[in-house]
């Protein structure tokens, strides 16, 4: 069974230093899936929670390797930012997906829901796909190829709703990111890029991950190259981009004591535009009811959220030399408002959450703080603002702009 990636910043930094010399071989080896996943970095959980920053990885890659040697690696690192930027311009995609998950759970026939549960539990009868499902549940991690194969199996072979498959991944993946997870599933289904679906092929598994077939070939005929065809029709909703919110890229002058809100979308405040902040207090909040009731996250996922918040609070306490507060509440917004009021704060500062669960708390948090004459200031990292501005259309137009930016000497010097 594959190893579970570490979530702590010190471990992610160590893993990155180990992987950096192998970046040049990444393009050649990355598609080959091995049980230990030594051909990929396994840094995606650290990048998802930003216990390790894309900026750090990009800067050190370009310092160690030529752009040409590291391009494929840099491309994959930037995919997450592309997805985030794309979803920031189309937040309704996230909201529609969450509504659809709830609707499907309550309206699908019992036989369909039972089959979905069997496939998710590793009892589909297709040995390779069942091994992948069990690996996800037991480790919280899958190689990207395995994710695509299993998603295609779910949608195009089992003909189950993509929304429920995406929810299964979201509940178990330690690197589950609202943008990357939701939009990747839409891509496999043929929704993200119209007319393009991703079809699982047995020959692909045989070539790149033969160990998934080593436990037996039961059901493999269902994955035969000639047997898998596009399943549809799918939802044809068109999501037009809206303008990116205009957010500051540095904290403004404050009129009174400020506090720092740490959340799961960015947990390295000591690096970047908030590094010189002088908060009077720092808080992070855990909400078991939200995790377990609203999103039905696995115990491993819930534990990972607690781990990264505790790590972030510990580093922030050492960096800012001020009190930190680990809050527990059914309502994150209410808990943070009570903390800010009790600390006598006039301002709460945070990195802007991305579209997803954390951002969903912002409207209520803003209203509660304003009722106490406390202002919420959200900061966008400059590199995010730049990358998101490139993400209005497809990935390859994004990469054309991003690659020119990364090769600009004055920009590289900023990393």
Short mmCIF file of C-alpha atoms in Angstrom, two decimals:
data_model
loop_
_atom_site.label_atom_id
_atom_site.label_comp_id
_atom_site.label_asym_id
_atom_site.label_seq_id
_atom_site.Cartn_x
_atom_site.Cartn_y
_atom_site.Cartn_z
CA UNK A 1 0.00 0.00 0.00
CA UNK A 2 1.30 3.48 -0.87
CA UNK A 3 2.71 5.68 1.89
CA UNK A 4 0.64 8.53 3.30
CA UNK A 5 2.25 11.93 2.56
CA UNK A 6 3.20 14.02 5.56
CA UNK A 7 1.28 17.24 6.16
CA UNK A 8 3.77 19.13 8.33
CA UNK A 9 5.79 21.95 6.80
CA UNK A 10 9.15 20.66 8.03
CA UNK A 11 8.46 17.25 6.50
CA UNK A 12 7.24 18.77 3.23
CA UNK A 13 10.38 20.90 3.00
CA UNK A 14 12.54 17.82 3.56
CA UNK A 15 10.63 15.86 0.94
CA UNK A 16 10.95 18.75 -1.51
CA UNK A 17 14.72 18.99 -1.01
CA UNK A 18 14.92 15.27 -1.74
CA UNK A 19 12.84 15.59 -4.88
CA UNK A 20 14.39 18.78 -6.32
CA UNK A 21 17.35 17.02 -8.01
CA UNK A 22 14.89 14.65 -9.74
CA UNK A 23 12.80 17.37 -11.36
CA UNK A 24 14.55 16.93 -14.71
CA UNK A 25 13.49 13.26 -14.81
CA UNK A 26 9.91 14.04 -13.82
CA UNK A 27 8.55 14.39 -17.37
CA UNK A 28 9.92 10.96 -18.31
CA UNK A 29 8.90 9.07 -15.18
CA UNK A 30 5.77 10.76 -13.82
CA UNK A 31 3.23 8.58 -15.65
CA UNK A 32 4.65 5.36 -14.22
CA UNK A 33 2.67 4.49 -11.09
CA UNK A 34 4.60 2.51 -8.50
CA UNK A 35 3.41 1.32 -5.08
CA UNK A 36 5.74 3.77 -3.31
CA UNK A 37 5.07 6.65 -5.73
CA UNK A 38 8.74 7.53 -5.96
CA UNK A 39 8.26 9.01 -9.46
CA UNK A 40 6.17 11.91 -8.16
CA UNK A 41 6.75 14.35 -5.33
CA UNK A 42 3.72 13.47 -3.11
CA UNK A 43 3.69 17.15 -2.10
CA UNK A 44 0.10 17.78 -3.15
CA UNK A 45 -1.32 17.78 0.44
CA UNK A 46 1.29 20.34 1.50
CA UNK A 47 0.48 22.47 -1.55
CA UNK A 48 -3.25 22.17 -1.00
CA UNK A 49 -3.00 23.57 2.54
CA UNK A 50 -0.05 25.76 1.67
CA UNK A 51 2.18 24.39 4.35
CA UNK A 52 4.54 24.60 1.35
CA UNK A 53 4.10 27.39 -1.19
CA UNK A 54 4.04 27.11 -4.96
CA UNK A 55 6.25 30.20 -4.98
CA UNK A 56 8.91 28.37 -2.96
CA UNK A 57 8.84 25.38 -5.29
CA UNK A 58 8.89 27.49 -8.47
CA UNK A 59 11.73 29.68 -7.25
CA UNK A 60 13.94 26.80 -6.16
CA UNK A 61 13.17 24.83 -9.33
CA UNK A 62 14.27 27.72 -11.53
CA UNK A 63 17.39 28.24 -9.40
CA UNK A 64 18.39 24.58 -9.78
CA UNK A 65 17.20 23.70 -13.30
CA UNK A 66 16.72 25.41 -16.64
CA UNK A 67 13.16 26.27 -17.59
CA UNK A 68 13.24 23.68 -20.39
CA UNK A 69 14.40 20.92 -18.03
CA UNK A 70 11.79 21.76 -15.42
CA UNK A 71 8.90 22.81 -17.64
CA UNK A 72 6.71 19.74 -17.23
CA UNK A 73 7.17 19.84 -13.46
CA UNK A 74 6.41 23.57 -13.34
CA UNK A 75 3.36 23.00 -15.51
CA UNK A 76 1.96 20.48 -13.05
CA UNK A 77 2.69 22.73 -10.07
CA UNK A 78 0.80 25.53 -11.81
CA UNK A 79 -2.22 23.38 -12.65
CA UNK A 80 -3.58 23.87 -9.13
CA UNK A 81 -3.34 27.63 -9.47
CA UNK A 82 -5.04 27.45 -12.85
CA UNK A 83 -7.94 25.45 -11.43
CA UNK A 84 -8.22 27.83 -8.48
CA UNK A 85 -8.25 30.88 -10.73
CA UNK A 86 -10.80 29.31 -13.07
CA UNK A 87 -13.12 28.52 -10.16
CA UNK A 88 -12.63 31.95 -8.56
CA UNK A 89 -14.24 33.36 -11.72
CA UNK A 90 -17.05 30.77 -11.66
CA UNK A 91 -17.95 30.11 -7.99
CA UNK A 92 -21.38 28.84 -9.00
CA UNK A 93 -19.73 25.60 -10.20
CA UNK A 94 -18.80 24.81 -6.59
CA UNK A 95 -22.24 25.74 -5.25
CA UNK A 96 -24.06 23.75 -7.92
CA UNK A 97 -21.93 20.68 -7.26
CA UNK A 98 -22.65 20.75 -3.50
CA UNK A 99 -26.39 21.14 -4.13
CA UNK A 100 -26.34 18.32 -6.66
CA UNK A 101 -24.60 15.96 -4.20
CA UNK A 102 -27.33 16.55 -1.63
CA UNK A 103 -30.08 16.11 -4.23
CA UNK A 104 -28.65 12.86 -5.58
CA UNK A 105 -28.32 11.36 -2.12
CA UNK A 106 -32.00 11.97 -1.46
CA UNK A 107 -33.50 11.16 -4.88
CA UNK A 108 -31.50 8.34 -6.50
CA UNK A 109 -33.07 4.87 -6.41
CA UNK A 110 -31.92 2.70 -3.52
CA UNK A 111 -30.37 0.21 -5.96
CA UNK A 112 -28.22 2.93 -7.53
CA UNK A 113 -27.07 4.24 -4.16
CA UNK A 114 -26.26 0.69 -3.04
CA UNK A 115 -24.16 0.12 -6.16
CA UNK A 116 -22.38 3.41 -5.62
CA UNK A 117 -21.53 2.39 -2.05
CA UNK A 118 -20.22 -0.97 -3.27
CA UNK A 119 -17.95 0.65 -5.84
CA UNK A 120 -16.66 3.19 -3.30
CA UNK A 121 -15.93 0.46 -0.76
CA UNK A 122 -13.83 -1.54 -3.21
CA UNK A 123 -16.46 -4.16 -4.02
CA UNK A 124 -17.20 -3.39 -7.68
CA UNK A 125 -15.91 -6.73 -8.92
CA UNK A 126 -13.19 -5.09 -11.05
CA UNK A 127 -10.03 -5.98 -9.14
CA UNK A 128 -7.81 -3.11 -10.28
CA UNK A 129 -10.44 -0.46 -9.58
CA UNK A 130 -11.25 -2.01 -6.21
CA UNK A 131 -7.57 -1.88 -5.27
CA UNK A 132 -7.50 1.84 -6.12
CA UNK A 133 -10.62 2.53 -4.03
CA UNK A 134 -9.13 0.69 -1.05
CA UNK A 135 -5.82 2.54 -1.44
CA UNK A 136 -7.65 5.86 -1.33
CA UNK A 137 -9.60 4.94 1.80
CA UNK A 138 -6.57 3.52 3.61
CA UNK A 139 -3.98 6.18 2.72
CA UNK A 140 -5.84 9.31 1.63
CA UNK A 141 -3.68 9.52 -1.48
CA UNK A 142 -3.66 8.36 -5.11
CA UNK A 143 -1.37 8.96 -8.07
CA UNK A 144 -3.03 11.28 -10.59
CA UNK A 145 -3.31 8.50 -13.17
CA UNK A 146 -5.12 6.27 -10.68
CA UNK A 147 -7.52 9.12 -9.92
CA UNK A 148 -8.34 9.56 -13.61
CA UNK A 149 -8.74 5.83 -14.23
CA UNK A 150 -11.05 5.39 -11.28
CA UNK A 151 -13.09 8.49 -12.10
CA UNK A 152 -13.52 7.31 -15.68
CA UNK A 153 -14.51 3.85 -14.45
CA UNK A 154 -17.13 5.39 -12.14
CA UNK A 155 -18.60 7.65 -14.84
CA UNK A 156 -18.21 5.76 -18.10
CA UNK A 157 -18.23 2.11 -17.00
CA UNK A 158 -20.41 2.08 -13.90
CA UNK A 159 -22.46 5.00 -15.29
CA UNK A 160 -22.80 6.63 -11.88
CA UNK A 161 -23.20 10.39 -11.32
CA UNK A 162 -19.88 12.19 -11.45
CA UNK A 163 -20.97 14.42 -8.57
CA UNK A 164 -21.07 11.50 -6.12
CA UNK A 165 -17.71 10.20 -7.29
CA UNK A 166 -16.19 13.65 -6.79
CA UNK A 167 -17.73 13.70 -3.33
CA UNK A 168 -16.11 10.34 -2.51
CA UNK A 169 -12.70 11.75 -3.45
CA UNK A 170 -13.39 14.97 -1.54
CA UNK A 171 -14.20 13.02 1.60
CA UNK A 172 -11.02 10.93 1.51
CA UNK A 173 -8.18 12.66 -0.35
CA UNK A 174 -5.78 14.46 1.99
CA UNK A 175 -5.09 16.95 -0.80
CA UNK A 176 -8.80 17.38 -1.63
CA UNK A 177 -9.01 20.84 -3.11
CA UNK A 178 -12.41 22.26 -4.11
CA UNK A 179 -11.09 23.50 -7.44
CA UNK A 180 -8.78 20.67 -8.49
CA UNK A 181 -11.13 17.91 -7.37
CA UNK A 182 -14.37 19.31 -8.74
CA UNK A 183 -12.97 20.51 -12.05
CA UNK A 184 -10.90 17.38 -12.68
CA UNK A 185 -14.01 15.24 -12.28
CA UNK A 186 -15.87 17.56 -14.65
CA UNK A 187 -13.03 17.14 -17.13
CA UNK A 188 -13.18 13.33 -17.00
CA UNK A 189 -16.94 13.54 -17.55
CA UNK A 190 -16.50 15.78 -20.60
CA UNK A 191 -18.00 18.88 -18.98
CA UNK A 192 -14.91 20.99 -18.41
CA UNK A 193 -13.66 20.86 -21.99
CA UNK A 194 -16.67 20.35 -24.21
CA UNK A 195 -16.44 17.25 -26.37
CA UNK A 196 -13.43 15.86 -24.53
CA UNK A 197 -13.87 13.03 -22.07
CA UNK A 198 -11.26 10.83 -20.45
CA UNK A 199 -11.73 7.09 -21.00
CA UNK A 200 -9.96 4.49 -18.88
CA UNK A 201 -8.01 1.96 -20.95
CA UNK A 202 -6.81 -1.43 -19.75
CA UNK A 203 -3.74 -1.09 -21.99
CA UNK A 204 -2.83 2.12 -20.15
CA UNK A 205 -3.02 0.41 -16.76
CA UNK A 206 -0.98 -2.53 -18.07
CA UNK A 207 1.71 -0.13 -19.28
CA UNK A 208 1.92 2.30 -16.38
CA UNK A 209 0.60 0.46 -13.32
CA UNK A 210 0.81 -3.33 -13.77
CA UNK A 211 0.84 -3.80 -9.98
CA UNK A 212 -2.87 -2.91 -9.94
CA UNK A 213 -3.45 -6.01 -12.05
CA UNK A 214 -1.18 -8.22 -10.01
CA UNK A 215 -3.89 -9.05 -7.48
CA UNK A 216 -6.01 -10.62 -10.20
CA UNK A 217 -7.64 -9.76 -13.49
CA UNK A 218 -11.20 -10.16 -12.28
CA UNK A 219 -13.48 -7.82 -14.20
CA UNK A 220 -10.70 -6.46 -16.42
CA UNK A 221 -12.76 -7.17 -19.51
CA UNK A 222 -14.96 -4.23 -18.50
CA UNK A 223 -11.93 -1.95 -18.95
CA UNK A 224 -10.89 -3.32 -22.35
CA UNK A 225 -9.99 -0.54 -24.75
CA UNK A 226 -12.88 -1.40 -27.06
CA UNK A 227 -15.40 -1.74 -24.22
CA UNK A 228 -15.26 1.71 -22.62
CA UNK A 229 -17.26 4.42 -24.32
CA UNK A 230 -18.48 7.85 -23.32
CA UNK A 231 -21.48 7.80 -21.01
CA UNK A 232 -23.95 10.66 -21.30
CA UNK A 233 -25.76 12.92 -21.78
CA UNK A 234 -24.41 15.26 -19.13
CA UNK A 235 -25.46 18.62 -17.77
CA UNK A 236 -24.90 21.29 -20.40
CA UNK A 237 -24.87 24.32 -18.08
CA UNK A 238 -22.59 27.08 -19.36
CA UNK A 239 -20.64 28.94 -16.69
CA UNK A 240 -19.58 32.39 -17.84
CA UNK A 241 -16.60 33.93 -16.03
CA UNK A 242 -17.20 36.82 -13.68
CA UNK A 243 -14.53 39.39 -12.73
CA UNK A 244 -12.08 38.40 -10.05
CA UNK A 245 -12.74 40.13 -6.72
CA UNK A 246 -10.44 43.09 -6.24
CA UNK A 247 -8.44 42.34 -3.12
CA UNK A 248 -5.36 44.04 -1.65
CA UNK A 249 -2.02 42.27 -2.01
CA UNK A 250 -0.64 43.79 1.20
CA UNK A 251 -2.28 44.74 4.49
CA UNK A 252 -3.36 48.38 4.75
CA UNK A 253 -2.62 50.60 7.78
CA UNK A 254 -4.74 49.58 10.76
CA UNK A 255 -6.75 51.85 13.05
CA UNK A 256 -6.43 49.60 16.10
CA UNK A 257 -5.37 46.12 17.29
CA UNK A 258 -5.54 43.47 14.59
CA UNK A 259 -5.78 39.70 14.73
CA UNK A 260 -4.76 37.02 12.25
CA UNK A 261 -7.23 34.33 11.14
CA UNK A 262 -5.51 31.13 10.02
CA UNK A 263 -7.49 28.74 7.83
CA UNK A 264 -6.97 25.65 5.68
CA UNK A 265 -6.41 27.47 2.39
CA UNK A 266 -3.11 29.14 3.36
CA UNK A 267 -1.08 28.12 6.38
CA UNK A 268 2.29 29.84 5.85
CA UNK A 269 1.54 33.42 6.92
CA UNK A 270 5.17 33.85 7.98
CA UNK A 271 6.20 33.83 4.30
CA UNK A 272 4.86 36.56 2.01
CA UNK A 273 2.85 39.75 2.44
CA UNK A 274 1.74 39.00 6.01
CA UNK A 275 5.21 38.18 7.31
CA UNK A 276 5.70 41.61 8.90
CA UNK A 277 2.21 41.79 10.36
CA UNK A 278 2.08 42.56 14.09
CA UNK A 279 -1.09 40.79 15.27
CA UNK A 280 -2.26 41.02 18.84
CA UNK A 281 -3.75 37.54 18.62
CA UNK A 282 -4.05 34.61 16.18
CA UNK A 283 -6.94 32.15 15.84
CA UNK A 284 -7.89 29.07 13.87
CA UNK A 285 -11.15 27.15 14.16
CA UNK A 286 -12.10 23.49 13.85
CA UNK A 287 -15.74 22.54 13.29
CA UNK A 288 -16.52 18.86 13.72
CA UNK A 289 -20.21 19.29 12.73
CA UNK A 290 -19.19 20.95 9.46
CA UNK A 291 -16.59 18.28 8.72
CA UNK A 292 -18.68 15.27 9.67
CA UNK A 293 -22.27 16.29 9.00
CA UNK A 294 -22.11 18.70 6.08
CA UNK A 295 -19.19 17.15 4.20
CA UNK A 296 -19.06 13.65 5.77
CA UNK A 297 -15.27 13.70 5.76
CA UNK A 298 -13.41 10.53 6.65
CA UNK A 299 -11.72 10.32 10.07
CA UNK A 300 -8.33 10.52 8.33
CA UNK A 301 -9.39 13.73 6.53
CA UNK A 302 -10.67 15.30 9.75
CA UNK A 303 -7.43 14.38 11.52
CA UNK A 304 -5.44 15.95 8.66
CA UNK A 305 -7.35 19.23 9.04
CA UNK A 306 -6.55 19.29 12.74
CA UNK A 307 -2.90 18.46 12.05
CA UNK A 308 -2.28 21.24 9.54
CA UNK A 309 -4.06 23.85 11.67
CA UNK A 310 -2.04 22.89 14.74
CA UNK A 311 1.18 23.05 12.71
CA UNK A 312 0.22 26.44 11.28
CA UNK A 313 -0.66 27.84 14.71
CA UNK A 314 2.61 26.60 16.19
CA UNK A 315 4.71 28.24 13.47
CA UNK A 316 2.66 31.45 13.65
CA UNK A 317 3.11 31.62 17.42
CA UNK A 318 6.88 31.31 17.03
CA UNK A 319 7.01 33.86 14.22
CA UNK A 320 4.67 36.57 15.53
CA UNK A 321 5.33 36.08 19.25
CA UNK A 322 1.72 36.58 20.26
CA UNK A 323 -1.06 34.40 21.78
CA UNK A 324 -2.72 31.79 19.57
CA UNK A 325 -6.17 30.28 19.98
CA UNK A 326 -7.35 26.90 18.68
CA UNK A 327 -11.14 27.30 18.58
CA UNK A 328 -13.73 24.52 18.41
CA UNK A 329 -17.26 25.40 17.34
CA UNK A 330 -20.23 24.25 15.28
CA UNK A 331 -20.18 27.73 13.70
CA UNK A 332 -16.78 28.98 12.59
CA UNK A 333 -17.99 32.53 11.98
CA UNK A 334 -19.53 32.87 15.46
CA UNK A 335 -16.42 31.47 17.15
CA UNK A 336 -14.10 33.84 15.28
CA UNK A 337 -16.33 36.82 16.03
CA UNK A 338 -16.37 35.96 19.74
CA UNK A 339 -12.57 35.62 19.71
CA UNK A 340 -12.12 38.99 17.98
CA UNK A 341 -14.48 40.73 20.42
CA UNK A 342 -12.85 39.14 23.48
CA UNK A 343 -9.39 40.22 22.27
CA UNK A 344 -10.50 43.80 21.69
CA UNK A 345 -9.62 43.67 17.99
CA UNK A 346 -10.59 46.34 15.49
CA UNK A 347 -9.46 44.34 12.46
CA UNK A 348 -9.17 40.68 11.50
CA UNK A 349 -6.71 39.88 8.70
CA UNK A 350 -6.45 36.67 6.67
CA UNK A 351 -5.32 35.39 3.33
CA UNK A 352 -8.36 35.33 1.06
CA UNK A 353 -9.89 31.85 1.12
CA UNK A 354 -10.40 30.19 -2.25
CA UNK A 355 -13.85 29.17 -3.45
CA UNK A 356 -14.87 26.29 -1.20
CA UNK A 357 -15.77 25.52 2.42
CA UNK A 358 -13.62 28.23 4.02
CA UNK A 359 -14.82 30.95 1.66
CA UNK A 360 -18.40 29.89 2.35
CA UNK A 361 -17.98 31.16 5.92
CA UNK A 362 -16.84 34.65 4.87
CA UNK A 363 -20.23 36.36 4.28
CA UNK A 364 -21.53 35.41 7.74
CA UNK A 365 -18.18 36.18 9.38
CA UNK A 366 -18.08 39.60 7.72
CA UNK A 367 -21.61 40.42 8.90
CA UNK A 368 -20.95 39.29 12.48
CA UNK A 369 -17.69 41.24 12.71
CA UNK A 370 -19.29 44.36 11.26
CA UNK A 371 -22.01 44.13 13.91
CA UNK A 372 -19.18 44.56 16.45
CA UNK A 373 -17.47 47.35 14.45
CA UNK A 374 -14.64 44.99 13.48
CA UNK A 375 -13.39 44.92 9.90
CA UNK A 376 -12.37 41.77 8.00
CA UNK A 377 -9.49 42.37 5.58
CA UNK A 378 -8.68 39.62 3.08
CA UNK A 379 -5.28 39.65 1.36
CA UNK A 380 -4.46 38.01 -1.95
CA UNK A 381 -0.90 36.81 -2.50
CA UNK A 382 0.53 38.82 -5.43
CA UNK A 383 1.50 35.62 -7.27
CA UNK A 384 -2.08 34.36 -6.96
CA UNK A 385 -3.50 37.61 -8.28
CA UNK A 386 -1.19 37.37 -11.29
CA UNK A 387 -1.80 33.68 -12.01
CA UNK A 388 -5.56 33.94 -11.53
CA UNK A 389 -5.70 36.77 -14.06
CA UNK A 390 -4.34 34.32 -16.67
CA UNK A 391 -6.94 31.62 -15.92
CA UNK A 392 -10.05 32.89 -17.69
CA UNK A 393 -10.03 30.29 -20.47
CA UNK A 394 -8.27 26.94 -21.06
CA UNK A 395 -5.06 25.68 -19.51
CA UNK A 396 -2.86 26.10 -22.56
CA UNK A 397 -3.59 29.82 -23.02
CA UNK A 398 -2.97 30.08 -19.27
CA UNK A 399 0.36 28.28 -19.59
CA UNK A 400 1.50 30.44 -22.50
CA UNK A 401 1.11 33.52 -20.31
CA UNK A 402 2.41 31.83 -17.17
CA UNK A 403 5.51 30.42 -18.86
CA UNK A 404 6.43 33.84 -20.28
CA UNK A 405 6.01 35.25 -16.79
CA UNK A 406 8.17 32.53 -15.21
CA UNK A 407 10.96 33.08 -17.74
CA UNK A 408 11.05 36.83 -17.19
CA UNK A 409 14.31 37.60 -15.29
CA UNK A 410 12.76 40.36 -13.18
CA UNK A 411 9.90 38.08 -12.17
CA UNK A 412 12.12 35.09 -11.36
CA UNK A 413 14.17 37.30 -9.04
CA UNK A 414 11.07 37.84 -6.90
CA UNK A 415 10.70 34.19 -5.92
#
